[in-house]
PDB file of C-alpha atoms and ligand atoms in Angstrom:
ATOM      1  CA  MET A   2      21.290 -23.036  -1.031  1.00 38.00           C
ATOM      2  CA  THR A   3      21.238 -19.759   0.749  1.00 45.00           C
ATOM      3  CA  GLU A   4      19.824 -17.027  -1.384  1.00 49.00           C
ATOM      4  CA  SER A   5      22.118 -14.054  -0.927  1.00 50.00           C
ATOM      5  CA  SER A   6      23.107 -11.472  -3.258  1.00 61.00           C
ATOM      6  CA  SER A   7      23.717  -7.699  -3.444  1.00 66.00           C
ATOM      7  CA  TRP A   8      20.024  -6.995  -2.969  1.00 73.00           C
ATOM      8  CA  VAL A   9      19.734  -8.666   0.350  1.00 83.00           C
ATOM      9  CA  PRO A  10      20.407  -6.295   3.192  1.00 85.00           C
ATOM     10  CA  GLU A  11      22.138  -7.486   6.173  1.00 82.00           C
ATOM     11  CA  GLY A  12      20.220  -8.819   9.016  1.00 80.00           C
ATOM     12  CA  VAL A  13      17.059  -9.688   6.991  1.00 89.00           C
ATOM     13  CA  ASN A  14      15.211 -12.792   8.328  1.00 90.00           C
ATOM     14  CA  THR A  15      14.849 -14.583   5.150  1.00 90.00           C
ATOM     15  CA  GLU A  16      13.099 -17.558   6.905  1.00 92.00           C
ATOM     16  CA  LEU A  17       9.972 -15.640   8.170  1.00 96.00           C
ATOM     17  CA  PRO A  18       7.976 -14.474   5.169  1.00 98.00           C
ATOM     18  CA  SER A  19       7.098 -10.759   4.647  1.00 98.00           C
ATOM     19  CA  ALA A  20       4.047  -9.191   2.981  1.00 98.00           C
ATOM     20  CA  ALA A  21       6.368  -7.032   0.911  1.00 98.00           C
ATOM     21  CA  ARG A  22       8.190 -10.088  -0.532  1.00 97.00           C
ATOM     22  CA  VAL A  23       4.930 -12.229  -0.880  1.00 98.00           C
ATOM     23  CA  TYR A  24       3.316  -9.296  -2.827  1.00 98.00           C
ATOM     24  CA  ASP A  25       6.542  -8.947  -4.900  1.00 97.00           C
ATOM     25  CA  TYR A  26       6.346 -12.687  -5.879  1.00 98.00           C
ATOM     26  CA  LEU A  27       2.603 -12.408  -6.602  1.00 98.00           C
ATOM     27  CA  LEU A  28       3.285  -9.531  -8.952  1.00 98.00           C
ATOM     28  CA  GLY A  29       6.027 -11.612 -10.755  1.00 97.00           C
ATOM     29  CA  GLY A  30       9.024  -9.885  -8.988  1.00 96.00           C
ATOM     30  CA  GLY A  31      12.396 -11.511  -8.103  1.00 95.00           C
ATOM     31  CA  HIS A  32      12.974  -9.906  -4.575  1.00 95.00           C
ATOM     32  CA  ASN A  33      11.669 -12.826  -2.478  1.00 96.00           C
ATOM     33  CA  PHE A  34      12.746 -16.048  -0.810  1.00 96.00           C
ATOM     34  CA  PRO A  35      11.620 -19.595  -0.717  1.00 97.00           C
ATOM     35  CA  GLY A  36       9.391 -19.026   2.430  1.00 97.00           C
ATOM     36  CA  ASP A  37       7.734 -16.150   0.692  1.00 98.00           C
ATOM     37  CA  ARG A  38       6.925 -18.093  -2.369  1.00 98.00           C
ATOM     38  CA  ALA A  39       5.676 -20.973  -0.370  1.00 98.00           C
ATOM     39  CA  LEU A  40       3.378 -18.659   1.642  1.00 98.00           C
ATOM     40  CA  ALA A  41       2.112 -16.962  -1.650  1.00 98.00           C
ATOM     41  CA  GLU A  42       1.371 -20.367  -3.193  1.00 98.00           C
ATOM     42  CA  GLU A  43      -0.708 -21.279  -0.123  1.00 98.00           C
ATOM     43  CA  LEU A  44      -2.556 -18.004  -0.688  1.00 98.00           C
ATOM     44  CA  VAL A  45      -3.200 -18.843  -4.421  1.00 98.00           C
ATOM     45  CA  ARG A  46      -4.904 -22.036  -3.266  1.00 98.00           C
ATOM     46  CA  LEU A  47      -7.342 -20.036  -1.069  1.00 98.00           C
ATOM     47  CA  LEU A  48      -7.905 -16.915  -2.971  1.00 98.00           C
ATOM     48  CA  PRO A  49      -7.166 -15.471  -6.542  1.00 98.00           C
ATOM     49  CA  ALA A  50      -4.152 -13.719  -4.858  1.00 98.00           C
ATOM     50  CA  ARG A  51      -2.280 -12.851  -8.196  1.00 98.00           C
ATOM     51  CA  ASP A  52      -5.263 -11.152  -9.576  1.00 96.00           C
ATOM     52  CA  MET A  53      -5.968  -9.390  -6.198  1.00 97.00           C
ATOM     53  CA  SER A  54      -2.363  -8.077  -6.229  1.00 98.00           C
ATOM     54  CA  ARG A  55      -2.507  -6.932 -10.028  1.00 96.00           C
ATOM     55  CA  LEU A  56      -5.800  -5.275  -9.452  1.00 96.00           C
ATOM     56  CA  ASN A  57      -4.628  -3.530  -6.320  1.00 97.00           C
ATOM     57  CA  ARG A  58      -1.531  -2.280  -8.155  1.00 97.00           C
ATOM     58  CA  ALA A  59      -3.673  -0.998 -11.038  1.00 96.00           C
ATOM     59  CA  PHE A  60      -5.813   0.845  -8.481  1.00 97.00           C
ATOM     60  CA  LEU A  61      -2.723   2.640  -7.193  1.00 98.00           C
ATOM     61  CA  ARG A  62      -1.788   3.837 -10.640  1.00 98.00           C
ATOM     62  CA  ARG A  63      -5.325   5.070 -11.388  1.00 98.00           C
ATOM     63  CA  ALA A  64      -5.568   6.761  -7.938  1.00 98.00           C
ATOM     64  CA  VAL A  65      -2.175   8.452  -8.442  1.00 98.00           C
ATOM     65  CA  LEU A  66      -3.301   9.668 -11.936  1.00 98.00           C
ATOM     66  CA  HIS A  67      -6.465  11.157 -10.342  1.00 98.00           C
ATOM     67  CA  LEU A  68      -4.617  12.904  -7.773  1.00 98.00           C
ATOM     68  CA  LEU A  69      -2.239  14.397 -10.358  1.00 98.00           C
ATOM     69  CA  ASP A  70      -5.422  15.515 -12.228  1.00 97.00           C
ATOM     70  CA  ALA A  71      -6.664  17.166  -9.020  1.00 97.00           C
ATOM     71  CA  GLY A  72      -3.483  19.278  -8.967  1.00 97.00           C
ATOM     72  CA  ILE A  73      -1.662  17.122  -6.261  1.00 98.00           C
ATOM     73  CA  THR A  74       2.063  16.975  -6.979  1.00 97.00           C
ATOM     74  CA  GLN A  75       3.456  15.630  -3.643  1.00 98.00           C
ATOM     75  CA  PHE A  76       2.865  12.225  -2.324  1.00 98.00           C
ATOM     76  CA  LEU A  77       3.534  10.234   0.918  1.00 98.00           C
ATOM     77  CA  ASP A  78       3.257   6.442   0.138  1.00 98.00           C
ATOM     78  CA  LEU A  79       2.797   4.462   3.320  1.00 98.00           C
ATOM     79  CA  GLY A  80       3.608   0.720   3.089  1.00 98.00           C
ATOM     80  CA  SER A  81       5.078   1.490  -0.408  1.00 98.00           C
ATOM     81  CA  GLY A  82       6.626  -2.081  -0.797  1.00 98.00           C
ATOM     82  CA  ILE A  83       9.267  -3.356  -2.984  1.00 96.00           C
ATOM     83  CA  PRO A  84       9.595  -1.283  -6.125  1.00 93.00           C
ATOM     84  CA  THR A  85       7.839  -2.830  -9.123  1.00 92.00           C
ATOM     85  CA  VAL A  86       5.920  -1.991 -12.302  1.00 85.00           C
ATOM     86  CA  GLY A  87       4.350   1.590 -12.016  1.00 92.00           C
ATOM     87  CA  ASN A  88       6.084   3.004  -8.870  1.00 97.00           C
ATOM     88  CA  VAL A  89       4.449   6.234  -7.700  1.00 98.00           C
ATOM     89  CA  HIS A  90       7.538   8.545  -8.400  1.00 98.00           C
ATOM     90  CA  GLU A  91       7.593   7.156 -12.097  1.00 97.00           C
ATOM     91  CA  ILE A  92       3.850   7.895 -12.651  1.00 98.00           C
ATOM     92  CA  ALA A  93       3.995  11.336 -10.773  1.00 98.00           C
ATOM     93  CA  LEU A  94       7.323  12.511 -12.477  1.00 97.00           C
ATOM     94  CA  ALA A  95       6.145  11.606 -16.083  1.00 97.00           C
ATOM     95  CA  ALA A  96       2.986  13.830 -15.337  1.00 97.00           C
ATOM     96  CA  ASP A  97       4.923  16.585 -13.663  1.00 97.00           C
ATOM     97  CA  PRO A  98       8.647  16.742 -13.382  1.00 97.00           C
ATOM     98  CA  THR A  99       8.524  18.899 -10.205  1.00 97.00           C
ATOM     99  CA  ALA A 100       6.337  16.249  -8.289  1.00 98.00           C
ATOM    100  CA  ARG A 101       7.843  14.920  -5.072  1.00 98.00           C
ATOM    101  CA  VAL A 102       7.478  11.456  -3.445  1.00 98.00           C
ATOM    102  CA  VAL A 103       8.366   9.934  -0.078  1.00 98.00           C
ATOM    103  CA  TYR A 104       7.892   6.144   0.239  1.00 98.00           C
ATOM    104  CA  VAL A 105       7.690   4.668   3.671  1.00 98.00           C
ATOM    105  CA  ASP A 106       7.985   1.005   4.537  1.00 98.00           C
ATOM    106  CA  TYR A 107       9.272  -1.067   7.386  1.00 97.00           C
ATOM    107  CA  GLU A 108      10.594  -4.032   5.489  1.00 96.00           C
ATOM    108  CA  PRO A 109      14.285  -3.938   4.972  1.00 95.00           C
ATOM    109  CA  VAL A 110      14.199  -5.551   1.513  1.00 94.00           C
ATOM    110  CA  ALA A 111      11.661  -2.987   0.268  1.00 97.00           C
ATOM    111  CA  VAL A 112      13.644  -0.067   1.728  1.00 96.00           C
ATOM    112  CA  ALA A 113      17.035  -1.158   0.453  1.00 95.00           C
ATOM    113  CA  HIS A 114      15.597  -1.838  -3.172  1.00 95.00           C
ATOM    114  CA  SER A 115      13.883   1.542  -3.145  1.00 96.00           C
ATOM    115  CA  GLU A 116      17.041   3.325  -2.019  1.00 96.00           C
ATOM    116  CA  MET A 117      18.898   1.714  -4.844  1.00 94.00           C
ATOM    117  CA  LEU A 118      16.303   2.741  -7.351  1.00 94.00           C
ATOM    118  CA  LEU A 119      15.983   6.351  -6.007  1.00 96.00           C
ATOM    119  CA  ARG A 120      19.704   7.030  -5.835  1.00 95.00           C
ATOM    120  CA  GLU A 121      19.599   9.265  -8.896  1.00 94.00           C
ATOM    121  CA  VAL A 122      16.178  10.726  -8.255  1.00 96.00           C
ATOM    122  CA  PRO A 123      16.416  13.898  -6.327  1.00 96.00           C
ATOM    123  CA  ASN A 124      12.671  14.348  -6.018  1.00 97.00           C
ATOM    124  CA  ALA A 125      11.938  11.076  -4.251  1.00 98.00           C
ATOM    125  CA  ASP A 126      13.262   9.160  -1.323  1.00 98.00           C
ATOM    126  CA  VAL A 127      12.294   6.372   0.974  1.00 98.00           C
ATOM    127  CA  LEU A 128      12.113   6.288   4.825  1.00 98.00           C
ATOM    128  CA  ARG A 129      12.297   3.043   6.762  1.00 97.00           C
ATOM    129  CA  ALA A 130       9.608   3.464   9.412  1.00 98.00           C
ATOM    130  CA  ASP A 131       6.616   2.092  10.901  1.00 98.00           C
ATOM    131  CA  MET A 132       3.538   3.902   9.481  1.00 98.00           C
ATOM    132  CA  ARG A 133       1.987   3.661  13.036  1.00 98.00           C
ATOM    133  CA  GLU A 134       4.243   6.537  14.041  1.00 98.00           C
ATOM    134  CA  PRO A 135       2.797   9.466  12.110  1.00 98.00           C
ATOM    135  CA  GLU A 136       4.425  12.207  14.101  1.00 97.00           C
ATOM    136  CA  LYS A 137       7.792  10.640  13.634  1.00 98.00           C
ATOM    137  CA  ILE A 138       7.294  10.381   9.837  1.00 98.00           C
ATOM    138  CA  LEU A 139       5.980  13.764   9.393  1.00 98.00           C
ATOM    139  CA  ARG A 140       8.822  15.341  11.202  1.00 97.00           C
ATOM    140  CA  ALA A 141      11.514  13.242   9.572  1.00 98.00           C
ATOM    141  CA  PRO A 142      14.129  15.674   7.913  1.00 97.00           C
ATOM    142  CA  ARG A 143      13.805  14.190   4.583  1.00 96.00           C
ATOM    143  CA  VAL A 144       9.977  14.284   4.686  1.00 97.00           C
ATOM    144  CA  ARG A 145      10.229  18.063   5.564  1.00 97.00           C
ATOM    145  CA  GLU A 146      12.752  18.599   2.721  1.00 97.00           C
ATOM    146  CA  LEU A 147      10.523  17.004   0.056  1.00 98.00           C
ATOM    147  CA  ILE A 148       6.998  17.695   1.345  1.00 98.00           C
ATOM    148  CA  ASP A 149       5.372  20.951   2.220  1.00 98.00           C
ATOM    149  CA  LEU A 150       2.603  20.151   4.663  1.00 97.00           C
ATOM    150  CA  SER A 151       0.899  23.442   4.127  1.00 98.00           C
ATOM    151  CA  ALA A 152       0.047  22.447   0.608  1.00 98.00           C
ATOM    152  CA  PRO A 153      -2.316  19.584  -0.463  1.00 98.00           C
ATOM    153  CA  LEU A 154      -0.679  16.059  -0.206  1.00 98.00           C
ATOM    154  CA  GLY A 155      -1.684  12.708  -1.768  1.00 98.00           C
ATOM    155  CA  LEU A 156      -1.500  10.246   1.212  1.00 98.00           C
ATOM    156  CA  LEU A 157      -1.402   6.691  -0.072  1.00 98.00           C
ATOM    157  CA  MET A 158      -2.365   3.736   2.218  1.00 98.00           C
ATOM    158  CA  VAL A 159      -2.724   1.268  -0.734  1.00 98.00           C
ATOM    159  CA  GLY A 160      -2.999  -2.424   0.189  1.00 98.00           C
ATOM    160  CA  VAL A 161      -1.688  -1.769   3.708  1.00 98.00           C
ATOM    161  CA  ALA A 162      -4.536  -1.061   6.300  1.00 98.00           C
ATOM    162  CA  GLN A 163      -5.120  -4.785   6.833  1.00 98.00           C
ATOM    163  CA  PHE A 164      -1.804  -4.928   8.415  1.00 98.00           C
ATOM    164  CA  ILE A 165      -2.865  -2.696  11.213  1.00 98.00           C
ATOM    165  CA  PRO A 166      -4.870  -4.532  14.048  1.00 98.00           C
ATOM    166  CA  ASP A 167      -7.872  -3.151  15.744  1.00 98.00           C
ATOM    167  CA  ASP A 168      -5.724  -2.894  18.922  1.00 98.00           C
ATOM    168  CA  ASP A 169      -3.489  -0.316  17.199  1.00 98.00           C
ATOM    169  CA  ASP A 170      -6.727   1.592  16.114  1.00 98.00           C
ATOM    170  CA  PRO A 171      -6.218   2.169  12.409  1.00 98.00           C
ATOM    171  CA  TRP A 172      -9.120   4.589  12.581  1.00 98.00           C
ATOM    172  CA  ALA A 173      -7.268   6.913  14.999  1.00 98.00           C
ATOM    173  CA  LEU A 174      -4.169   6.419  13.006  1.00 98.00           C
ATOM    174  CA  VAL A 175      -5.604   7.730   9.770  1.00 98.00           C
ATOM    175  CA  ALA A 176      -7.131  10.669  11.713  1.00 98.00           C
ATOM    176  CA  ARG A 177      -3.709  11.597  13.022  1.00 98.00           C
ATOM    177  CA  TYR A 178      -2.456  11.835   9.473  1.00 98.00           C
ATOM    178  CA  ARG A 179      -5.566  13.525   8.441  1.00 98.00           C
ATOM    179  CA  ASP A 180      -5.199  16.295  11.018  1.00 98.00           C
ATOM    180  CA  ALA A 181      -1.768  17.129   9.882  1.00 98.00           C
ATOM    181  CA  LEU A 182      -2.702  17.660   6.299  1.00 98.00           C
ATOM    182  CA  ALA A 183      -3.670  20.800   4.462  1.00 98.00           C
ATOM    183  CA  PRO A 184      -7.262  21.143   3.005  1.00 98.00           C
ATOM    184  CA  GLY A 185      -7.322  19.778  -0.528  1.00 98.00           C
ATOM    185  CA  SER A 186      -5.161  16.877   0.547  1.00 98.00           C
ATOM    186  CA  HIS A 187      -6.416  13.458  -0.656  1.00 98.00           C
ATOM    187  CA  LEU A 188      -6.306   9.946   0.864  1.00 98.00           C
ATOM    188  CA  ALA A 189      -6.145   6.896  -1.450  1.00 99.00           C
ATOM    189  CA  LEU A 190      -6.704   3.643   0.498  1.00 99.00           C
ATOM    190  CA  SER A 191      -7.433   0.022  -0.328  1.00 98.00           C
ATOM    191  CA  ALA A 192      -7.672  -2.904   2.111  1.00 98.00           C
ATOM    192  CA  PHE A 193      -8.545  -6.583   2.336  1.00 98.00           C
ATOM    193  CA  THR A 194     -12.276  -7.336   3.122  1.00 98.00           C
ATOM    194  CA  TRP A 195     -14.116 -10.438   4.381  1.00 97.00           C
ATOM    195  CA  ASP A 196     -17.256  -9.564   2.370  1.00 98.00           C
ATOM    196  CA  ASN A 197     -16.677 -11.598  -0.775  1.00 98.00           C
ATOM    197  CA  ALA A 198     -14.966 -14.711   0.274  1.00 98.00           C
ATOM    198  CA  PRO A 199     -15.231 -15.149   4.085  1.00 98.00           C
ATOM    199  CA  GLU A 200     -13.715 -18.726   4.139  1.00 98.00           C
ATOM    200  CA  GLY A 201     -10.999 -18.081   1.761  1.00 98.00           C
ATOM    201  CA  MET A 202      -9.992 -14.982   3.579  1.00 98.00           C
ATOM    202  CA  ALA A 203     -10.150 -16.821   6.963  1.00 98.00           C
ATOM    203  CA  GLY A 204      -7.588 -19.127   5.415  1.00 98.00           C
ATOM    204  CA  ALA A 205      -5.468 -16.183   4.408  1.00 98.00           C
ATOM    205  CA  VAL A 206      -5.499 -14.864   7.987  1.00 98.00           C
ATOM    206  CA  GLU A 207      -4.230 -18.285   9.102  1.00 98.00           C
ATOM    207  CA  VAL A 208      -1.573 -18.377   6.497  1.00 98.00           C
ATOM    208  CA  PHE A 209      -0.475 -14.690   7.218  1.00 98.00           C
ATOM    209  CA  ARG A 210      -0.115 -15.730  10.959  1.00 98.00           C
ATOM    210  CA  HIS A 211       3.183 -17.451  10.014  1.00 95.00           C
ATOM    211  CA  SER A 212       4.670 -14.287   8.553  1.00 98.00           C
ATOM    212  CA  GLN A 213       6.078 -10.999   9.833  1.00 97.00           C
ATOM    213  CA  ASP A 214       2.842  -9.386   8.823  1.00 98.00           C
ATOM    214  CA  PRO A 215      -0.488 -10.882  10.148  1.00 98.00           C
ATOM    215  CA  ILE A 216      -3.552  -9.578   8.476  1.00 98.00           C
ATOM    216  CA  PHE A 217      -6.882  -8.155   9.782  1.00 98.00           C
ATOM    217  CA  PRO A 218      -9.396  -8.092   6.963  1.00 98.00           C
ATOM    218  CA  ARG A 219     -12.452  -5.876   7.330  1.00 98.00           C
ATOM    219  CA  THR A 220     -16.043  -5.214   6.345  1.00 98.00           C
ATOM    220  CA  HIS A 221     -17.084  -2.473   3.957  1.00 98.00           C
ATOM    221  CA  GLN A 222     -18.494  -0.450   6.860  1.00 98.00           C
ATOM    222  CA  GLU A 223     -15.119  -0.738   8.848  1.00 98.00           C
ATOM    223  CA  ILE A 224     -13.101   0.232   5.919  1.00 98.00           C
ATOM    224  CA  LEU A 225     -15.419   3.145   5.134  1.00 98.00           C
ATOM    225  CA  ARG A 226     -15.036   4.430   8.649  1.00 98.00           C
ATOM    226  CA  LEU A 227     -11.234   4.886   7.862  1.00 98.00           C
ATOM    227  CA  PHE A 228     -12.179   7.788   5.544  1.00 98.00           C
ATOM    228  CA  ASP A 229     -14.044   9.700   8.514  1.00 98.00           C
ATOM    229  CA  GLY A 230     -13.344  13.415   8.000  1.00 97.00           C
ATOM    230  CA  PHE A 231     -12.697  13.019   4.278  1.00 98.00           C
ATOM    231  CA  GLU A 232     -15.216  13.312   1.451  1.00 98.00           C
ATOM    232  CA  LEU A 233     -15.079  10.206  -0.780  1.00 98.00           C
ATOM    233  CA  VAL A 234     -14.916  11.043  -4.432  1.00 98.00           C
ATOM    234  CA  GLU A 235     -17.111   9.065  -6.969  1.00 98.00           C
ATOM    235  CA  PRO A 236     -17.657   6.179  -7.024  1.00 98.00           C
ATOM    236  CA  GLY A 237     -16.961   5.902  -3.315  1.00 98.00           C
ATOM    237  CA  LEU A 238     -15.636   2.769  -1.763  1.00 98.00           C
ATOM    238  CA  VAL A 239     -15.811  -0.117  -4.157  1.00 98.00           C
ATOM    239  CA  TYR A 240     -13.976  -3.233  -5.093  1.00 98.00           C
ATOM    240  CA  THR A 241     -10.543  -2.208  -6.701  1.00 98.00           C
ATOM    241  CA  PRO A 242     -11.518  -2.970 -10.378  1.00 97.00           C
ATOM    242  CA  LEU A 243     -14.671  -0.896  -9.886  1.00 97.00           C
ATOM    243  CA  TRP A 244     -12.793   2.330  -8.933  1.00 98.00           C
ATOM    244  CA  ARG A 245     -12.791   4.508 -12.192  1.00 97.00           C
ATOM    245  CA  PRO A 246     -11.702   1.671 -14.500  1.00 97.00           C
ATOM    246  CA  GLU A 247     -10.279   2.858 -17.800  1.00 94.00           C
ATOM    247  CA  ARG A 248     -11.636   0.096 -20.016  1.00 90.00           C
ATOM    248  CA  ALA A 249     -14.801  -2.095 -19.360  1.00 85.00           C
ATOM    249  CA  GLU A 250     -12.722  -5.217 -19.941  1.00 83.00           C
ATOM    250  CA  ASP A 251     -10.558  -4.270 -16.821  1.00 84.00           C
ATOM    251  CA  VAL A 252     -13.468  -4.847 -14.577  1.00 89.00           C
ATOM    252  CA  GLY A 253     -14.075  -8.561 -15.701  1.00 85.00           C
ATOM    253  CA  ASP A 254     -17.215 -10.406 -14.783  1.00 86.00           C
ATOM    254  CA  ASN A 255     -16.550 -10.573 -11.062  1.00 92.00           C
ATOM    255  CA  ALA A 256     -15.068  -7.442  -9.473  1.00 96.00           C
ATOM    256  CA  ALA A 257     -15.745  -8.775  -6.025  1.00 97.00           C
ATOM    257  CA  ARG A 258     -12.990 -11.450  -6.500  1.00 96.00           C
ATOM    258  CA  SER A 259     -10.308  -8.578  -6.076  1.00 98.00           C
ATOM    259  CA  ASN A 260     -11.300  -9.107  -2.399  1.00 98.00           C
ATOM    260  CA  LEU A 261      -9.974  -5.482  -1.575  1.00 98.00           C
ATOM    261  CA  TYR A 262     -12.022  -2.347  -1.321  1.00 98.00           C
ATOM    262  CA  ALA A 263     -10.675   0.929  -2.648  1.00 98.00           C
ATOM    263  CA  GLY A 264     -11.495   4.631  -2.296  1.00 98.00           C
ATOM    264  CA  VAL A 265     -10.182   7.984  -2.762  1.00 99.00           C
ATOM    265  CA  ALA A 266     -11.274  10.904  -0.558  1.00 98.00           C
ATOM    266  CA  ARG A 267     -10.619  14.609  -0.351  1.00 98.00           C
ATOM    267  CA  LYS A 268      -9.868  16.601   3.024  1.00 98.00           C
ATOM    268  CA  THR A 269     -12.163  19.661   2.910  1.00 94.00           C
TER     269      THR A 269
HETATM  270  C1  SAM B  17       0.847  -5.420  -0.095  1.00 70.22           C
HETATM  271  S1  SAM B  17       2.157  -4.289   0.019  1.00 70.22           S
HETATM  272  C2  SAM B  17       1.505  -2.940  -0.798  1.00 70.22           C
HETATM  273  C3  SAM B  17       2.511  -2.156  -1.616  1.00 70.22           C
HETATM  274  C4  SAM B  17       1.989  -0.930  -2.283  1.00 70.22           C
HETATM  275  N1  SAM B  17       1.427   0.093  -1.451  1.00 70.22           N
HETATM  276  C5  SAM B  17       1.007  -1.302  -3.287  1.00 70.22           C
HETATM  277  O1  SAM B  17      -0.213  -1.182  -3.135  1.00 70.22           O
HETATM  278  O2  SAM B  17       1.490  -1.781  -4.444  1.00 70.22           O
HETATM  279  C6  SAM B  17       1.988  -3.841   1.836  1.00 70.22           C
HETATM  280  C7  SAM B  17       3.390  -3.126   2.259  1.00 70.22           C
HETATM  281  O3  SAM B  17       3.030  -2.511   3.642  1.00 70.22           O
HETATM  282  C8  SAM B  17       4.190  -2.772   4.306  1.00 70.22           C
HETATM  283  N2  SAM B  17       3.727  -2.506   5.711  1.00 70.22           N
HETATM  284  C9  SAM B  17       2.851  -3.200   6.466  1.00 70.22           C
HETATM  285  N3  SAM B  17       2.704  -2.738   7.751  1.00 70.22           N
HETATM  286  C10 SAM B  17       3.417  -1.604   7.759  1.00 70.22           C
HETATM  287  C11 SAM B  17       3.778  -0.634   8.843  1.00 70.22           C
HETATM  288  N4  SAM B  17       3.117  -0.842  10.043  1.00 70.22           N
HETATM  289  N5  SAM B  17       4.607   0.372   8.510  1.00 70.22           N
HETATM  290  C12 SAM B  17       5.216   0.419   7.431  1.00 70.22           C
HETATM  291  N6  SAM B  17       5.119  -0.412   6.282  1.00 70.22           N
HETATM  292  C13 SAM B  17       4.030  -1.451   6.453  1.00 70.22           C
HETATM  293  C14 SAM B  17       4.767  -4.007   4.121  1.00 70.22           C
HETATM  294  O4  SAM B  17       6.095  -4.288   4.436  1.00 70.22           O
HETATM  295  C15 SAM B  17       4.478  -4.156   2.542  1.00 70.22           C
HETATM  296  O5  SAM B  17       5.587  -3.701   1.867  1.00 70.22           O
END
């Protein structure tokens, strides 16, 4: 049976899994196709992929709350994904009704679903773009309308840096964003690492090769370098559940099985 309904934008390749839809499935969402679900189930056999997704999403929420506490009221969310529980604009607008959010993703299902959700939300919008084009994104008319680059911004790159290969120099990419931001801006970033489960992660690399979004996990040192030119806030770059957990039980007995490092840093 072909899966087509109002939420499937025209021209989507439903055969080739996408990271956005695999993540949606792992988080219990309904915007995914059989190929996405099959890939996700392969991942679950290699790594605790459901927990990894849930813990990453929980980090996103805590990071946004931290940035709001630090006085940040505008957010650029790169690789924002398919809207699900705890979207950035919901967290931000609940804390400050004047907050503004621009989501960026290149996956058409993620963008179409975000557009639908944001139709009645004047303070937030979504841009379909490749995050590897910072100048284009930062100059986009809707970004300019919603975001004031002369004021501190919350730049979110949560669960996305592993999709940028070394050949595309993710370190230089983050630096291009950093250089465009006002002092006091913050970067919140999490990314897949090899460090805890090298074999499982190597399996995941192989599985994602058969998707629109191959992955490139990195070591702690390599991910740390993405924060060059920023000052990491406490506790530094740590496994996602260890980043300012709200309750001891959220950490569990093996934080490393989150397989993603996370950090928040300030541009001085
Ligand atoms: C794992 S999801 C993370 C979603 C959300 N940031 C979160 O942490 O809950 C990664 C998202 O990044 C998007 N993505 C990957 N590479 C991208 C690129 N070069 N430009 C824009 N989006 C990208 C994917 O389409 C996917 O929606």
